[in-house]
mmCIF file of C-alpha atoms in Angstrom:
data_model
loop_
_atom_site.group_PDB
_atom_site.id
_atom_site.type_symbol
_atom_site.label_atom_id
_atom_site.label_comp_id
_atom_site.label_asym_id
_atom_site.label_seq_id
_atom_site.Cartn_x
_atom_site.Cartn_y
_atom_site.Cartn_z
ATOM 1 C CA MET B 1 1.251 19.725 -71.574
ATOM 2 C CA GLN B 2 -0.864 21.297 -68.887
ATOM 3 C CA ALA B 3 -3.338 18.423 -69.056
ATOM 4 C CA ILE B 4 -0.540 15.827 -68.748
ATOM 5 C CA SER B 5 1.010 17.540 -65.688
ATOM 6 C CA PHE B 6 -2.413 17.788 -64.058
ATOM 7 C CA ASN B 7 -3.001 14.035 -64.529
ATOM 8 C CA VAL B 8 0.446 13.244 -63.084
ATOM 9 C CA LYS B 9 -0.373 15.217 -59.915
ATOM 10 C CA LEU B 10 -3.543 13.202 -59.462
ATOM 11 C CA LEU B 11 -1.612 9.916 -59.668
ATOM 12 C CA VAL B 12 0.907 10.921 -56.951
ATOM 13 C CA GLN B 13 0.156 9.136 -53.639
ATOM 14 C CA LYS B 14 -0.242 11.599 -50.764
ATOM 15 C CA THR B 15 0.740 10.825 -47.164
ATOM 16 C CA PRO B 16 -2.323 10.706 -44.880
ATOM 17 C CA LEU B 17 -2.498 13.236 -42.047
ATOM 18 C CA TRP B 18 -3.395 11.917 -38.591
ATOM 19 C CA VAL B 19 -4.741 14.266 -35.949
ATOM 20 C CA GLN B 20 -4.873 12.966 -32.362
ATOM 21 C CA VAL B 21 -7.965 13.991 -30.442
ATOM 22 C CA ALA B 22 -8.605 13.315 -26.738
ATOM 23 C CA THR B 23 -12.233 12.302 -26.520
ATOM 24 C CA VAL B 24 -14.302 11.807 -23.395
ATOM 25 C CA MET B 25 -14.104 8.032 -23.799
ATOM 26 C CA LYS B 26 -10.261 8.051 -23.706
ATOM 27 C CA LEU B 27 -9.862 10.782 -21.096
ATOM 28 C CA LYS B 28 -8.490 9.520 -17.770
ATOM 29 C CA VAL B 29 -10.142 10.967 -14.691
ATOM 30 C CA PRO B 30 -7.501 12.473 -12.363
ATOM 31 C CA PRO B 31 -7.404 11.087 -8.806
ATOM 32 C CA ASP B 32 -8.959 12.966 -5.921
ATOM 33 C CA TYR B 33 -6.502 14.355 -3.367
ATOM 34 C CA LYS B 34 -8.956 15.958 -0.943
ATOM 35 C CA HIS B 35 -8.052 13.479 1.790
ATOM 36 C CA VAL B 36 -4.313 14.232 1.555
ATOM 37 C CA VAL B 37 -2.924 16.388 4.373
ATOM 38 C CA MET B 38 0.400 17.990 3.499
ATOM 39 C CA PRO B 39 2.840 18.433 6.422
ATOM 40 C CA ALA B 40 4.345 21.789 7.322
ATOM 41 C CA ARG B 41 7.815 20.621 6.241
ATOM 42 C CA ASN B 42 8.035 18.402 3.174
ATOM 43 C CA ARG B 43 11.801 17.919 3.181
ATOM 44 C CA LEU B 44 13.619 15.242 5.102
ATOM 45 C CA PRO B 45 15.372 16.532 8.243
ATOM 46 C CA LEU B 46 19.131 16.416 8.673
ATOM 47 C CA LEU B 47 19.678 13.551 11.100
ATOM 48 C CA PRO B 48 22.555 13.761 13.607
ATOM 49 C CA LYS B 49 25.684 11.806 12.771
ATOM 50 C CA GLN B 50 25.939 10.418 16.309
ATOM 51 C CA PRO B 51 23.758 10.513 19.429
ATOM 52 C CA GLU B 52 24.235 13.196 22.036
ATOM 53 C CA PRO B 53 26.211 12.141 25.130
ATOM 54 C CA LEU B 54 24.287 11.707 28.350
ATOM 55 C CA ASN B 55 27.008 13.448 30.338
ATOM 56 C CA SER B 56 30.097 15.392 29.354
ATOM 57 C CA HIS B 57 32.210 13.504 31.906
ATOM 58 C CA PHE B 58 31.482 10.036 30.476
ATOM 59 C CA PRO B 59 32.380 8.863 26.946
ATOM 60 C CA PHE B 60 30.026 7.083 24.589
ATOM 61 C CA PRO B 61 29.473 3.429 25.528
ATOM 62 C CA LYS B 62 30.985 0.705 23.360
ATOM 63 C CA MET B 63 28.287 -1.736 22.278
ATOM 64 C CA GLN B 64 28.224 -5.341 21.155
ATOM 65 C CA LYS B 65 27.251 -6.429 17.640
ATOM 66 C CA LYS B 66 23.694 -7.353 18.707
ATOM 67 C CA LEU B 67 22.929 -9.356 15.582
ATOM 68 C CA TYR B 68 19.472 -10.209 16.919
ATOM 69 C CA LEU B 69 18.440 -6.658 16.006
ATOM 70 C CA MET B 70 18.768 -7.651 12.323
ATOM 71 C CA ARG B 71 17.150 -11.104 12.522
ATOM 72 C CA GLY B 72 13.531 -12.024 12.009
ATOM 73 C CA PRO B 73 10.607 -9.928 10.786
ATOM 74 C CA GLU B 74 10.023 -6.344 11.859
ATOM 75 C CA PRO B 75 7.097 -6.427 14.356
ATOM 76 C CA VAL B 76 6.224 -2.697 14.481
ATOM 77 C CA HIS B 77 7.347 -0.576 11.521
ATOM 78 C CA ASN B 78 6.130 -2.927 8.784
ATOM 79 C CA ASP B 79 3.185 -0.935 7.410
ATOM 80 C CA ILE B 80 2.720 2.368 5.568
ATOM 81 C CA ILE B 81 1.273 5.073 7.829
ATOM 82 C CA TYR B 82 1.896 8.583 6.499
ATOM 83 C CA GLY B 83 2.082 8.300 2.701
ATOM 84 C CA GLU B 84 0.987 6.015 -0.118
ATOM 85 C CA PHE B 85 4.353 4.680 -1.319
ATOM 86 C CA ALA B 86 7.375 3.364 0.565
ATOM 87 C CA ILE B 87 10.700 1.554 0.357
ATOM 88 C CA GLN B 88 10.719 -1.684 2.360
ATOM 89 C CA ALA B 89 13.754 -3.721 3.406
ATOM 90 C CA LEU B 90 13.814 -7.362 2.311
ATOM 91 C CA GLU B 91 16.733 -8.450 4.506
ATOM 92 C CA GLY B 92 18.551 -7.328 7.601
ATOM 93 C CA GLY B 93 21.373 -4.820 7.592
ATOM 94 C CA ARG B 94 22.734 -1.587 9.005
ATOM 95 C CA LEU B 95 22.320 1.990 7.812
ATOM 96 C CA ARG B 96 25.105 4.515 8.232
ATOM 97 C CA PHE B 97 24.913 8.295 8.256
ATOM 98 C CA ALA B 98 26.250 8.337 4.670
ATOM 99 C CA HIS B 99 23.293 6.254 3.472
ATOM 100 C CA LEU B 100 20.758 8.530 5.150
ATOM 101 C CA GLU B 101 22.496 11.623 3.794
ATOM 102 C CA SER B 102 22.482 10.196 0.246
ATOM 103 C CA ILE B 103 18.743 9.581 0.541
ATOM 104 C CA ARG B 104 18.155 13.122 1.788
ATOM 105 C CA MET B 105 20.161 14.703 -1.038
ATOM 106 C CA GLN B 106 18.275 12.732 -3.685
ATOM 107 C CA VAL B 107 14.959 13.839 -2.190
ATOM 108 C CA ILE B 108 16.067 17.492 -2.137
ATOM 109 C CA ARG B 109 17.214 17.429 -5.768
ATOM 110 C CA LYS B 110 14.491 15.374 -7.439
ATOM 111 C CA MET B 111 11.313 15.643 -5.339
ATOM 112 C CA ASN B 112 8.676 18.281 -6.079
ATOM 113 C CA GLU B 113 8.017 19.855 -2.685
ATOM 114 C CA LYS B 114 4.794 21.540 -3.819
ATOM 115 C CA THR B 115 2.965 18.260 -4.374
ATOM 116 C CA THR B 116 5.052 15.591 -2.597
ATOM 117 C CA PHE B 117 6.392 14.941 0.883
ATOM 118 C CA ALA B 118 8.806 12.376 2.337
ATOM 119 C CA HIS B 119 9.053 10.940 5.838
ATOM 120 C CA TYR B 120 11.751 8.850 7.531
ATOM 121 C CA ARG B 121 10.685 5.645 9.288
ATOM 122 C CA VAL B 122 14.112 4.931 10.780
ATOM 123 C CA PRO B 123 15.769 6.632 13.775
ATOM 124 C CA PRO B 124 19.150 8.398 13.611
ATOM 125 C CA PRO B 125 22.281 6.228 14.002
ATOM 126 C CA TRP B 126 22.563 5.117 17.639
ATOM 127 C CA GLN B 127 24.596 1.866 17.728
ATOM 128 C CA SER B 128 28.351 2.364 18.079
ATOM 129 C CA VAL B 129 30.662 0.207 15.947
ATOM 130 C CA THR B 130 34.282 -0.170 17.025
ATOM 131 C CA LYS B 131 37.328 -0.714 14.831
ATOM 132 C CA LYS B 132 41.033 -1.189 15.419
ATOM 133 C CA PRO B 133 43.664 0.665 13.348
ATOM 134 C CA LEU B 134 45.062 -1.012 10.242
ATOM 135 C CA GLY B 135 48.092 -3.165 11.030
ATOM 136 C CA HIS B 136 47.434 -3.137 14.763
ATOM 137 C CA ARG B 137 48.076 -6.340 16.675
ATOM 138 C CA MET B 138 45.254 -8.213 18.327
ATOM 139 C CA GLY B 139 44.698 -7.694 22.022
ATOM 140 C CA SER B 140 44.721 -4.579 24.190
ATOM 141 C CA GLY B 141 40.959 -4.701 24.632
ATOM 142 C CA LYS B 142 38.134 -3.491 22.452
ATOM 143 C CA GLY B 143 38.915 -0.936 19.755
ATOM 144 C CA SER B 144 37.770 2.665 19.687
ATOM 145 C CA ILE B 145 34.439 3.787 18.230
ATOM 146 C CA ASP B 146 34.714 4.199 14.450
ATOM 147 C CA ARG B 147 31.152 5.021 13.352
ATOM 148 C CA TRP B 148 27.488 4.921 14.306
ATOM 149 C CA GLU B 149 24.817 2.819 12.620
ATOM 150 C CA VAL B 150 21.155 1.887 12.962
ATOM 151 C CA PRO B 151 20.191 -1.832 12.641
ATOM 152 C CA ILE B 152 17.355 -2.764 10.277
ATOM 153 C CA LYS B 153 15.206 -5.898 10.304
ATOM 154 C CA PRO B 154 13.537 -7.440 7.228
ATOM 155 C CA ASP B 155 10.131 -5.998 6.243
ATOM 156 C CA ARG B 156 10.957 -2.635 7.835
ATOM 157 C CA ILE B 157 9.727 0.525 6.118
ATOM 158 C CA ILE B 158 12.724 2.794 5.467
ATOM 159 C CA ILE B 159 11.095 5.906 3.974
ATOM 160 C CA GLU B 160 7.602 6.923 2.861
ATOM 161 C CA PHE B 161 6.372 9.226 0.092
ATOM 162 C CA GLY B 162 2.959 10.803 -0.273
ATOM 163 C CA GLY B 163 1.028 13.898 -1.267
ATOM 164 C CA GLN B 164 -0.824 14.980 -4.389
ATOM 165 C CA VAL B 165 1.193 12.704 -6.624
ATOM 166 C CA GLU B 166 0.806 9.411 -8.484
ATOM 167 C CA PHE B 167 3.105 6.421 -8.188
ATOM 168 C CA LYS B 168 4.689 6.795 -11.634
ATOM 169 C CA GLU B 169 5.814 10.330 -10.737
ATOM 170 C CA VAL B 170 7.956 9.190 -7.782
ATOM 171 C CA GLN B 171 8.814 5.659 -8.916
ATOM 172 C CA ARG B 172 12.093 6.638 -10.577
ATOM 173 C CA LEU B 173 13.238 8.560 -7.491
ATOM 174 C CA MET B 174 12.378 5.651 -5.212
ATOM 175 C CA GLU B 175 14.226 3.173 -7.438
ATOM 176 C CA THR B 176 17.305 5.400 -7.255
ATOM 177 C CA ILE B 177 17.119 5.534 -3.461
ATOM 178 C CA ARG B 178 16.640 1.767 -3.302
ATOM 179 C CA GLY B 179 19.956 1.310 -5.098
ATOM 180 C CA PHE B 180 21.766 3.326 -2.408
ATOM 181 C CA LEU B 181 20.787 0.961 0.404
ATOM 182 C CA PRO B 182 23.358 -1.634 1.597
ATOM 183 C CA PHE B 183 20.752 -4.432 1.620
ATOM 184 C CA LYS B 184 17.997 -5.714 -0.651
ATOM 185 C CA ALA B 185 14.851 -3.587 -0.661
ATOM 186 C CA ARG B 186 11.780 -3.000 -2.790
ATOM 187 C CA VAL B 187 9.458 -0.183 -3.810
ATOM 188 C CA ILE B 188 5.879 -0.842 -2.731
ATOM 189 C CA THR B 189 2.553 0.968 -2.497
ATOM 190 C CA ARG B 190 -0.035 0.915 0.251
ATOM 191 C CA GLN B 191 -2.494 -0.997 -1.943
ATOM 192 C CA ASP B 192 0.061 -3.676 -2.874
ATOM 193 C CA LEU B 193 1.035 -4.154 0.767
ATOM 194 C CA LYS B 194 -2.607 -4.530 1.765
ATOM 195 C CA GLU B 195 -3.248 -7.097 -0.970
ATOM 196 C CA GLU B 196 -0.168 -9.091 0.083
ATOM 197 C CA LYS B 197 -1.372 -9.336 3.673
ATOM 198 C CA GLN B 198 -4.855 -10.366 2.565
ATOM 199 C CA ARG B 199 -3.395 -13.008 0.251
ATOM 200 C CA ALA B 200 -1.187 -14.372 3.040
ATOM 201 C CA GLU B 201 -4.123 -14.610 5.452
ATOM 202 C CA GLU B 202 -6.242 -16.305 2.799
ATOM 203 C CA LEU B 203 -3.553 -18.893 2.074
ATOM 204 C CA LYS B 204 -3.119 -19.533 5.787
ATOM 205 C CA ASP B 205 -6.852 -20.103 6.281
ATOM 206 C CA LYS B 206 -7.239 -22.369 3.241
ATOM 207 C CA ASN B 207 -4.059 -24.369 3.833
ATOM 208 C CA MET B 208 -4.909 -28.022 4.546
ATOM 209 C CA ASN B 209 -1.357 -29.378 4.444
ATOM 210 C CA PRO B 210 -0.471 -30.751 7.915
ATOM 211 C CA PHE B 211 3.264 -30.772 7.134
ATOM 212 C CA SER B 212 4.473 -27.266 7.815
ATOM 213 C CA TYR B 213 8.093 -26.153 7.510
ATOM 214 C CA ARG B 214 8.548 -26.059 11.261
ATOM 215 C CA LYS B 215 7.043 -29.533 11.758
ATOM 216 C CA CYS B 216 9.258 -31.079 9.070
ATOM 217 C CA ALA B 217 12.341 -29.467 10.587
ATOM 218 C CA MET B 218 11.536 -30.408 14.191
ATOM 219 C CA ASP B 219 10.755 -34.024 13.204
ATOM 220 C CA ASN B 220 14.054 -34.145 11.261
ATOM 221 C CA MET B 221 12.452 -35.413 8.070
ATOM 222 C CA LEU B 222 15.052 -36.559 5.508
ATOM 223 C CA GLY B 223 17.735 -35.533 7.998
ATOM 224 C CA MET B 224 17.261 -31.827 7.342
ATOM 225 C CA LYS B 225 17.548 -30.504 10.883
ATOM 226 C CA HIS B 226 21.350 -30.593 11.103
ATOM 227 C CA LYS B 227 21.566 -28.383 7.987
ATOM 228 C CA LEU B 228 19.329 -25.649 9.409
ATOM 229 C CA SER B 229 20.093 -22.975 11.970
ATOM 230 C CA PRO B 230 17.843 -22.433 15.010
ATOM 231 C CA TYR B 231 16.726 -19.084 13.570
ATOM 232 C CA THR B 232 15.657 -20.687 10.278
ATOM 233 C CA ILE B 233 13.436 -23.098 12.196
ATOM 234 C CA GLU B 234 12.104 -20.353 14.455
ATOM 235 C CA PHE B 235 11.016 -18.158 11.527
ATOM 236 C CA ASP B 236 9.664 -21.065 9.396
ATOM 237 C CA GLY B 237 12.359 -20.680 6.766
ATOM 238 C CA LYS B 238 11.279 -17.170 5.773
ATOM 239 C CA TYR B 239 14.068 -15.317 7.568
ATOM 240 C CA ARG B 240 17.616 -16.143 8.639
#
């Protein structure tokens, strides 16, 4: 009986045991952060809800809509300066104090301040927006100031992240912040932004097509001019 039980044990199939080993060939070299300069304060500052009055005797001025501040590409704040990753606006819009405060609270809760820093690229709310009470009749002049906002143009950098951190470590936080914005935006890195600009310049240099968007619109080809706005023609169909 002992011989039979011994032979049965030999016939039983055993599960193989796999041991994972990190060899030198599979080991990923960590990035070098010697060039990174961490700021004295890593957190985002608490921005004021409204601008300070110039004089205590005069109220805040009531402003117009100024829609031109949200049209066309951003000429200045369209590149990453302080960090390596950023959130960039894809269309025009306005940011309120509630949006900026939501961004700040997410950064406080989910960002590691020992290795990461964040930096605003937008000013505090400065444009006054008026509103009349609900059910009020039209007339009687312009309404009272209801809130303060900051206009944003397409391609503007909203917030930057940097430090001794990789992109995958802050990507989830940046995607969450992107969802809080009242307009379309994207998460982008410094390297991706640089490659996009190089690709655009290369296409512009190698383009041999004489019929550009602006030329077709100005010559009214196929009767398209009456369907386009002056701003669409001015910005070559890229922006409204």
